[in-house]
Coordinates of C-alpha atoms in Angstrom, one line a residue:
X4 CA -24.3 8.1 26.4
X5 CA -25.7 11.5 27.1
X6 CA -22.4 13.4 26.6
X7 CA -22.0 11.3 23.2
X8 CA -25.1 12.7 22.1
X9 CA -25.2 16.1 23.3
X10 CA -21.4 16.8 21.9
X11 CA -22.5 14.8 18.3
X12 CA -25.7 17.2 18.4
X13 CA -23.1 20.1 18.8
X14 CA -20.2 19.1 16.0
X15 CA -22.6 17.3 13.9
X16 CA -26.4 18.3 14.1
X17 CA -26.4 22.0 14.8
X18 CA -23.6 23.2 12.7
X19 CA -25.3 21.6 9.8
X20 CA -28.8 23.0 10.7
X21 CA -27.7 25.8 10.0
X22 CA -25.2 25.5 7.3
X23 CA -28.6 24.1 5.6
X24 CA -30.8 26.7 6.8
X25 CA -27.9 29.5 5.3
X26 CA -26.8 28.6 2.3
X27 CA -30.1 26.2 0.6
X28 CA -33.5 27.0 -0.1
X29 CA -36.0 25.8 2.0
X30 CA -38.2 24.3 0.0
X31 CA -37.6 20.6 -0.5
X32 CA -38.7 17.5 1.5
X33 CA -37.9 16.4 4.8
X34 CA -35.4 13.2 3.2
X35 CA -33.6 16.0 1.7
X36 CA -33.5 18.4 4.3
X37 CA -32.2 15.9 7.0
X38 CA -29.5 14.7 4.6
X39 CA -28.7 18.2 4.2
X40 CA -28.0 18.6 7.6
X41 CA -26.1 15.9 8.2
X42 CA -23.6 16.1 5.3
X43 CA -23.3 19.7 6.0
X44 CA -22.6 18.9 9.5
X45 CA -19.6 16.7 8.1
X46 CA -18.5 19.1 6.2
X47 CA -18.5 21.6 9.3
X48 CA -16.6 19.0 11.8
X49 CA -14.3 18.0 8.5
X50 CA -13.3 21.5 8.2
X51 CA -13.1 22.8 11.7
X52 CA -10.5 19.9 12.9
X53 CA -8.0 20.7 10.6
X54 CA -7.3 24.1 12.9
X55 CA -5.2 21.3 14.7
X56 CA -2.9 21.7 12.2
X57 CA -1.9 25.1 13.4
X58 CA 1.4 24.4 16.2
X59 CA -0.5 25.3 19.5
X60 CA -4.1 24.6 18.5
X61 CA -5.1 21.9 21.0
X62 CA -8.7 19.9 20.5
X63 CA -9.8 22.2 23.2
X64 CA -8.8 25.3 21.4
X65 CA -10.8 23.0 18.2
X66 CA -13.8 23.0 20.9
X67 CA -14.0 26.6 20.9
X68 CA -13.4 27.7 17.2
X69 CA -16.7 25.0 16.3
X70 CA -18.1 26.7 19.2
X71 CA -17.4 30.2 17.5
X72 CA -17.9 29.2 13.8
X73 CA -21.5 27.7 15.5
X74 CA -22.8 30.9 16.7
X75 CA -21.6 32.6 13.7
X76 CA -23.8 30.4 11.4
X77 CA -26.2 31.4 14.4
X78 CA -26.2 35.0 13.7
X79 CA -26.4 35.2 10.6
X80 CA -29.0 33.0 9.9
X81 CA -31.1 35.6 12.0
X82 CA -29.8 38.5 10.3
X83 CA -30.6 37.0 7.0
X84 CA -33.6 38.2 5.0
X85 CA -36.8 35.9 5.6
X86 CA -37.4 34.3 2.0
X87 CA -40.9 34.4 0.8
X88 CA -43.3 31.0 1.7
X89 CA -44.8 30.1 -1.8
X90 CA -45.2 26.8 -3.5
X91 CA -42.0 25.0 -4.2
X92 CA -40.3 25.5 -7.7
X93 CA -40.7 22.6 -9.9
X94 CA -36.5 21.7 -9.7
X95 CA -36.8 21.7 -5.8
X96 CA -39.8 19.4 -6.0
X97 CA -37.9 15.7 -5.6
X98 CA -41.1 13.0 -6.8
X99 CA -42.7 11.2 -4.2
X100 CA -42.4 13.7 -1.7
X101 CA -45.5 13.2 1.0
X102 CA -46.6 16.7 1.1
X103 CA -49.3 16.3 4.3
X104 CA -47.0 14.2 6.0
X105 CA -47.2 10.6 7.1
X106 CA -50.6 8.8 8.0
X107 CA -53.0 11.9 7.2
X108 CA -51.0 14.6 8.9
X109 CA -48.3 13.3 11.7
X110 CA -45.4 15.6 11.5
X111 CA -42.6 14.5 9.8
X112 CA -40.3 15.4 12.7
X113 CA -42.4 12.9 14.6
X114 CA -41.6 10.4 12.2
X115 CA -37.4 10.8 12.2
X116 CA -37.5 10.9 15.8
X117 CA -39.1 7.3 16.0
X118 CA -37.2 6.2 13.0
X119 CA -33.7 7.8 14.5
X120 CA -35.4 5.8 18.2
X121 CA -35.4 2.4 15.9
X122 CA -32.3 2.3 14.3
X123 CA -30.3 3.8 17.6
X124 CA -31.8 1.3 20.0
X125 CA -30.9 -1.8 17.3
X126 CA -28.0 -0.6 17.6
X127 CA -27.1 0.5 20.7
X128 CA -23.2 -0.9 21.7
X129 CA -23.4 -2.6 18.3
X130 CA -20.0 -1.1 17.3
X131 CA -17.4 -3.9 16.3
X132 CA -14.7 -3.9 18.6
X133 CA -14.0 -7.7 18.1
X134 CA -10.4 -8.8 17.8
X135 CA -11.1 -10.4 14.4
X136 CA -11.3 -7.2 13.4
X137 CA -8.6 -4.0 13.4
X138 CA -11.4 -2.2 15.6
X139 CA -8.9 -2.0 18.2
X140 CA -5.9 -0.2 16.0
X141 CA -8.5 2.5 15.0
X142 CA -9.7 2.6 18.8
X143 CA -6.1 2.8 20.1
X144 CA -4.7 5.6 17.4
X145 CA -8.1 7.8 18.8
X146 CA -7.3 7.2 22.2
X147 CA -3.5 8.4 21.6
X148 CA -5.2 11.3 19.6
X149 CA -6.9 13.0 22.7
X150 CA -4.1 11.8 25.2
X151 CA -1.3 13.6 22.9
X152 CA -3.4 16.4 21.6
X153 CA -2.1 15.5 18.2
X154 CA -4.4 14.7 14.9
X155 CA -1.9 12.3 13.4
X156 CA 0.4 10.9 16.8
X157 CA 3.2 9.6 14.9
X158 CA 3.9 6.8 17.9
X159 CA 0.3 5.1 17.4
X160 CA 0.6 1.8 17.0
X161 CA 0.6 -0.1 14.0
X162 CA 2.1 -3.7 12.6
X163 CA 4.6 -1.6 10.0
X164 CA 4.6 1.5 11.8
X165 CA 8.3 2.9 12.9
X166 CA 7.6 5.6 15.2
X167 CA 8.3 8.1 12.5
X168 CA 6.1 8.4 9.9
X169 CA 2.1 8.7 10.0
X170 CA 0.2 5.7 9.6
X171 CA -0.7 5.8 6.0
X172 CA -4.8 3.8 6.7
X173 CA -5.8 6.8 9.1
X174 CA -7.5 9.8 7.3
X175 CA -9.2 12.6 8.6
X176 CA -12.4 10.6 10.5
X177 CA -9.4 9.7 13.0
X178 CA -9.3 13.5 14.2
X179 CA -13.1 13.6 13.8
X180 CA -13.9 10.7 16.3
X181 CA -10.9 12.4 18.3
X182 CA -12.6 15.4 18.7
X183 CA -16.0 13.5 19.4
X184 CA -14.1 11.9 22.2
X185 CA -12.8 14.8 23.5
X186 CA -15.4 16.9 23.8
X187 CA -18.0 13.6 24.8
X188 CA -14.9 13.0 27.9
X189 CA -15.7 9.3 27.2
X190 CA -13.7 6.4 26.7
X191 CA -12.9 6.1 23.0
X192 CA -13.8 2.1 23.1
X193 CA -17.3 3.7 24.2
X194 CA -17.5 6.2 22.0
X195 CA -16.7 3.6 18.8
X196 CA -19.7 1.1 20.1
X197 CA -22.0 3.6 20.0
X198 CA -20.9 5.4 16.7
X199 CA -23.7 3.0 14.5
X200 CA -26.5 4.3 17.1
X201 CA -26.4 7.8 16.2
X202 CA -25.3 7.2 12.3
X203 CA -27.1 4.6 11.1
X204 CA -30.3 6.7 11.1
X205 CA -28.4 9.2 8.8
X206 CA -26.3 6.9 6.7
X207 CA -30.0 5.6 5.8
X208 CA -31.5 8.4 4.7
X209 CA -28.4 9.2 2.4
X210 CA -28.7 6.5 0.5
X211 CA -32.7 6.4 0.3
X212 CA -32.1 10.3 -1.0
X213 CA -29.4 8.7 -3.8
X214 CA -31.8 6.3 -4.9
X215 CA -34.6 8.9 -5.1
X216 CA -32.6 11.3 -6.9
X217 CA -31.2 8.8 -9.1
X218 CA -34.4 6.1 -9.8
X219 CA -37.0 9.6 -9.3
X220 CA -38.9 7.0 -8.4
X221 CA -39.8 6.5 -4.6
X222 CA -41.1 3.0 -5.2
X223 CA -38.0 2.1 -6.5
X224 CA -36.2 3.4 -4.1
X225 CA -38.1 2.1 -1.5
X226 CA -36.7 -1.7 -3.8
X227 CA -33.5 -0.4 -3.4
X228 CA -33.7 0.5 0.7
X229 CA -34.8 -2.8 0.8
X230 CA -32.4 -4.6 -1.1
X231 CA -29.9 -2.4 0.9
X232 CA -30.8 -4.5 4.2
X233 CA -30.9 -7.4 2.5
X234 CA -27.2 -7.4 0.4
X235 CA -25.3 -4.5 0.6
X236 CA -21.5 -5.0 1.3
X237 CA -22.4 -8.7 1.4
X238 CA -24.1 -8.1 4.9
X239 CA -27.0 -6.1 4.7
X240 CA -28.3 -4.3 8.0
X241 CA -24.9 -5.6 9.7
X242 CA -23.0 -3.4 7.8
X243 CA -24.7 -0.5 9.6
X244 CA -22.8 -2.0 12.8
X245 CA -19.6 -0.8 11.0
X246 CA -20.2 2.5 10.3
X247 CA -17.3 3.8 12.8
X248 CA -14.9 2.5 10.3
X249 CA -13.7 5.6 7.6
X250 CA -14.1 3.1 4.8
X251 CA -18.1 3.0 5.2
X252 CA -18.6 6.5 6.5
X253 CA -16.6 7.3 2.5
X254 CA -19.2 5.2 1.4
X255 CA -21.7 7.2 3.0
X256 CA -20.0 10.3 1.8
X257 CA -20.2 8.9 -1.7
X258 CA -24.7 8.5 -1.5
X259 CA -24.5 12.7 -0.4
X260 CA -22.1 13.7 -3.0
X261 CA -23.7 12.0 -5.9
X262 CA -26.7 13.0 -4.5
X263 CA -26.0 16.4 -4.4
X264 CA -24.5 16.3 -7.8
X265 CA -27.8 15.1 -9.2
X266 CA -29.6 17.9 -7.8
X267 CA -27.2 20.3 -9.7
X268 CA -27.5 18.5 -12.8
X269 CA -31.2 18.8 -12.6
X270 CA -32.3 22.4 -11.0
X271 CA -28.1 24.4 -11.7
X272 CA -27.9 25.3 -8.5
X273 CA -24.2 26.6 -7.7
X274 CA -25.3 25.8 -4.0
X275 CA -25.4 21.7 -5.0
X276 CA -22.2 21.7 -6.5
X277 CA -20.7 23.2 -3.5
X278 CA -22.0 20.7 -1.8
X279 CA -20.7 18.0 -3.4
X280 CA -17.8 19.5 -3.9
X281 CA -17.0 19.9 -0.2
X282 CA -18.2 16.5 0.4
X283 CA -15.6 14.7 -2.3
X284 CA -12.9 16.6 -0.4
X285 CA -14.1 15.4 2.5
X286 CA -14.6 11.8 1.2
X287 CA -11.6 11.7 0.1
X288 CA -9.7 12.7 3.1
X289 CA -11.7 10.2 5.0
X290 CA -10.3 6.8 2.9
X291 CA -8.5 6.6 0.3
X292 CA -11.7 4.2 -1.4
X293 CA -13.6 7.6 -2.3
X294 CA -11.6 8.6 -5.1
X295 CA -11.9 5.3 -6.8
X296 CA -16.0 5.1 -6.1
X297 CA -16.1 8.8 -7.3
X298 CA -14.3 8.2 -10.5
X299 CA -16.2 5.1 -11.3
X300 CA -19.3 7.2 -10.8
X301 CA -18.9 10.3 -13.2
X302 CA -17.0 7.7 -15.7
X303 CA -20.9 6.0 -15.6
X304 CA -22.4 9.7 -15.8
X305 CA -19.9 10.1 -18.5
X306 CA -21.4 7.1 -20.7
X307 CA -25.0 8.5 -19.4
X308 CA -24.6 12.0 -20.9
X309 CA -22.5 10.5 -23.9
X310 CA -24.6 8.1 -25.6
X311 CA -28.0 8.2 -23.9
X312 CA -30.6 10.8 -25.6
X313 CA -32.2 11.2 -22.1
X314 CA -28.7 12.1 -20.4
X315 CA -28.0 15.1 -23.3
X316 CA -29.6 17.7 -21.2
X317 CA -27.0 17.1 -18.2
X318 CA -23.8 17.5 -20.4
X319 CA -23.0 20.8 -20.2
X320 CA -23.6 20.6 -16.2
X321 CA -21.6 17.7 -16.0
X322 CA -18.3 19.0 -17.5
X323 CA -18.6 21.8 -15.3
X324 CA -18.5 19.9 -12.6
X325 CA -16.1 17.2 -13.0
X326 CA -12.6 20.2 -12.9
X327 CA -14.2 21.2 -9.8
X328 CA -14.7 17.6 -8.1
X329 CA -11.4 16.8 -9.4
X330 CA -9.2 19.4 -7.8
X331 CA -11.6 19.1 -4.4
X332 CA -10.7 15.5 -4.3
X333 CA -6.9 15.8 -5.6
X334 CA -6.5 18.6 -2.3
X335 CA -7.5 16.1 -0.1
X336 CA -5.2 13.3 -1.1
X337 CA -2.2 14.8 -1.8
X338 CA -1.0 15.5 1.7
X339 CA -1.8 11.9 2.8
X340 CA 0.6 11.1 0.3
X341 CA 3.3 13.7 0.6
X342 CA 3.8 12.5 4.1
X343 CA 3.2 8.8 4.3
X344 CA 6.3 6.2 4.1
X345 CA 7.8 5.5 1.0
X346 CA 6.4 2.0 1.1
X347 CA 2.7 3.1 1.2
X348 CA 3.6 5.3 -2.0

């Protein structure tokens, strides 16, 4: 369990430190900031796995350009020019942020590290690997991953698959949790069990951050939080359990990008649309379900900024956006179905 962490803290955790640290301000509150750091850390791991497209790149040769791209961030987030401490600007200013911290003071680092403590130890080897569900395909295809060396292995099996073309349900999370594996050296049945522990906290605050930014209300986002545990997905907490499976992680990809988009809406910064951007491509490389949650969200933001007198100051800002989360999402679908069997298409 200690190589699972230490090599999530280096693909995940670190990368998006200071990915968050580089390119956003500093100023906004610690929900934000962690949420930040863990999309962008996504984004990073997303990215950097796709070198094993490249004929002789092996996940070991991925090790080292993260490792590289890592201490790149590194560098130049010493080199860059310290920004100015001051009081935070009115956009970057989400409502309900705590700002002396929880119970008169305690640091808020304090508080994630308990809360990560809670939600990892409930579920700790909570990741399904029953044979009710297809656990074990996704576990076998990342276990051919690593032993081939190849992000897509043709010869996984599958109940249509022929040998020859790439299973069509597999997007880029696959290579992710491949990578994970790899550079963990643990079994990938082990790895997928403990997946939940060291998401869940994160998938959490992702959505409380969605609900923030969309309510602007903490109270009722703490309502939604709670209904969350109650009823999402038609499980509540459970679901949490599941988070190994590419669908839910899209579905946590979904919270960030909206999220993100939100935060452009309200404060134009260029930086948030990036974000997002990056994210939908991402979302959409994961499963093939992002594409539909993300046009059923900007078709609601459409109606919003359309016909409701509050939603008029967002127009502009939102038809700049949609071309740009369009053609992020339609670059990330397009070679799943270029290369997937005829049947599929």
């Amino acid at each position: 369990i200690v190589r699972i962490a230490v090599s999530f803290a280096a693909l995940f955790v670190v990368p998006g430190a200071l990915a968050r640290a580089l390119f956003f301000p500093p100023h906004a509150s610690s929900l934000e900031r962690t949420c930040r750091v863990f999309a962008l850390g996504i984004v990073f791991v997303s990215v950097v796995v796709c070198a094993g497209f490249i004929p002789g790149i092996s996940f070991r040769g991925i090790c080292v350009i993260a490792a590289v791209l890592a201490i790149v961030l590194g560098v130049l987030c010493l080199r860059r020019r310290p920004v100015e401490t001051g009081p935070a600007p009115v956009e970057d200013t989400p409502p309900g942020e705590v700002k002396r911290g929880l119970a008169d003071g305690i640091s808020p680092a304090i508080v994630a590290a308990v809360l990560f403590a809670v939600c990892f130890v409930a579920l700790y080897g909570k990741g399904e690997l029953g044979w009710a569900s297809d656990a074990p395909d996704h576990v076998s295809f990342i276990r051919r991953s690593v032993d081939s060396g190849t992000l897509f292995p043709r010869d996984s099996f599958y109940r249509e698959g022929d040998g020859a073309s790439l299973d069509p349900r597999k997007g880029l999370w696959h290579p992710v949790l491949a990578l994970w594996t790899y550079a963990s050296h643990t079994p990938a049945d082990r790895l997928w069990r403990a997946i939940p522990s060291f998401m869940a906290y994160f998938a959490l605050c992702v959505f409380l951050w969605f609900a923030v930014e969309l309510c602007r209300s903490r109270w009722r986002a703490a309502l939604a939080l709670a209904l969350f545990f109650l009823f999402y997905a038609g499980e509540g907490f459970p679901w949490l359990a599941a988070l190994g499976f590419s669908r839910n992680v899209a579905q946590v990809l979904l919270w960030a990008a909206l999220a993100f988009l939100i935060r452009f809406y309200r404060s134009s910064r260029r930086e948030y649309l990036a974000g997002s951007s990056l994210l939908a491509a991402a979302g959409a490389a994961y499963h093939l379900i992002f594409p539909l949650l993300l046009a059923t969200s900007l078709f609601g933001l459409f109606l919003y900024v359309t016909f409701v007198r509050e939603g008029r100051g967002w127009r502009r800002a939102f038809w700049a956006s949609v071309p740009i989360l369009l053609a992020a999402t339609t670059a990330a679908i397009v070679p799943r179905f270029a290369d997937a069997p005829g049947s599929f298409n």
